[in-house]
Amino acid sequence: MPASRLIILGVAVAAAGGAGYVAKNMVAAPPPQIVDSGPETPAIALQDVLVLSGDVPMG
């Protein structure tokens, strides 16, 4: 095999190894876990809540 082909083959093998290394490091990290601390008490005391039973015109 001529030396030029061996050089090209060596460069191709090195490029394939580099591509494999980059692809191995591109794996997505697992999403962070969200910890639910349960229901929280409201910041202010809630006494009365107004509920609308129909549409209110603008203006």
CSV table of C-alpha atoms in Angstrom, one decimal:
chain,number,residue,atom,x,y,z
A,1,MET,CA,0.0,0.0,0.0
A,2,PRO,CA,1.5,3.4,-0.9
A,3,ALA,CA,2.3,5.8,1.9
A,4,SER,CA,-0.3,8.4,0.7
A,5,ARG,CA,-3.1,5.9,1.2
A,6,LEU,CA,-1.9,5.0,4.7
A,7,ILE,CA,-1.8,8.7,5.6
A,8,ILE,CA,-5.3,9.2,4.2
A,9,LEU,CA,-6.5,6.1,6.1
A,10,GLY,CA,-4.9,7.4,9.3
A,11,VAL,CA,-6.6,10.8,8.9
A,12,ALA,CA,-10.0,9.1,8.3
A,13,VAL,CA,-9.6,6.9,11.4
A,14,ALA,CA,-8.7,9.9,13.5
A,15,ALA,CA,-11.7,11.8,12.1
A,16,ALA,CA,-14.0,8.9,12.9
A,17,GLY,CA,-12.6,8.7,16.4
A,18,GLY,CA,-13.1,12.4,17.0
A,19,ALA,CA,-16.6,12.3,15.6
A,20,GLY,CA,-17.5,9.4,17.9
A,21,TYR,CA,-16.0,11.3,20.9
A,22,VAL,CA,-18.1,14.4,20.1
A,23,ALA,CA,-21.3,12.3,19.6
A,24,LYS,CA,-20.7,10.5,22.9
A,25,ASN,CA,-20.5,13.9,24.7
A,26,MET,CA,-23.7,15.2,23.0
A,27,VAL,CA,-26.0,13.0,25.0
A,28,ALA,CA,-28.6,15.2,26.7
A,29,ALA,CA,-28.5,15.4,30.5
A,30,PRO,CA,-31.5,14.1,32.4
A,31,PRO,CA,-34.0,16.8,33.2
A,32,PRO,CA,-33.8,18.1,36.8
A,33,GLN,CA,-36.2,16.7,39.3
A,34,ILE,CA,-38.9,19.1,40.5
A,35,VAL,CA,-39.7,18.7,44.2
A,36,ASP,CA,-43.3,19.4,45.1
A,37,SER,CA,-43.4,20.8,48.7
A,38,GLY,CA,-47.2,20.5,48.9
A,39,PRO,CA,-49.9,23.1,49.2
A,40,GLU,CA,-48.8,26.4,50.6
A,41,THR,CA,-50.8,28.8,52.7
A,42,PRO,CA,-51.8,32.0,50.9
A,43,ALA,CA,-49.8,35.2,51.7
A,44,ILE,CA,-53.0,37.0,52.7
A,45,ALA,CA,-56.2,35.8,54.4
A,46,LEU,CA,-58.8,34.9,51.8
A,47,GLN,CA,-62.4,35.7,53.0
A,48,ASP,CA,-64.8,36.5,50.1
A,49,VAL,CA,-64.4,35.6,46.5
A,50,LEU,CA,-66.6,37.3,43.9
A,51,VAL,CA,-67.9,35.1,41.1
A,52,LEU,CA,-69.4,36.5,37.9
A,53,SER,CA,-72.3,34.7,36.4
A,54,GLY,CA,-72.5,36.6,33.1
A,55,ASP,CA,-70.6,38.8,30.6
A,56,VAL,CA,-69.6,42.3,31.7
A,57,PRO,CA,-69.7,45.0,28.9
A,58,MET,CA,-66.5,47.0,28.4
A,59,GLY,CA,-66.5,50.6,29.6
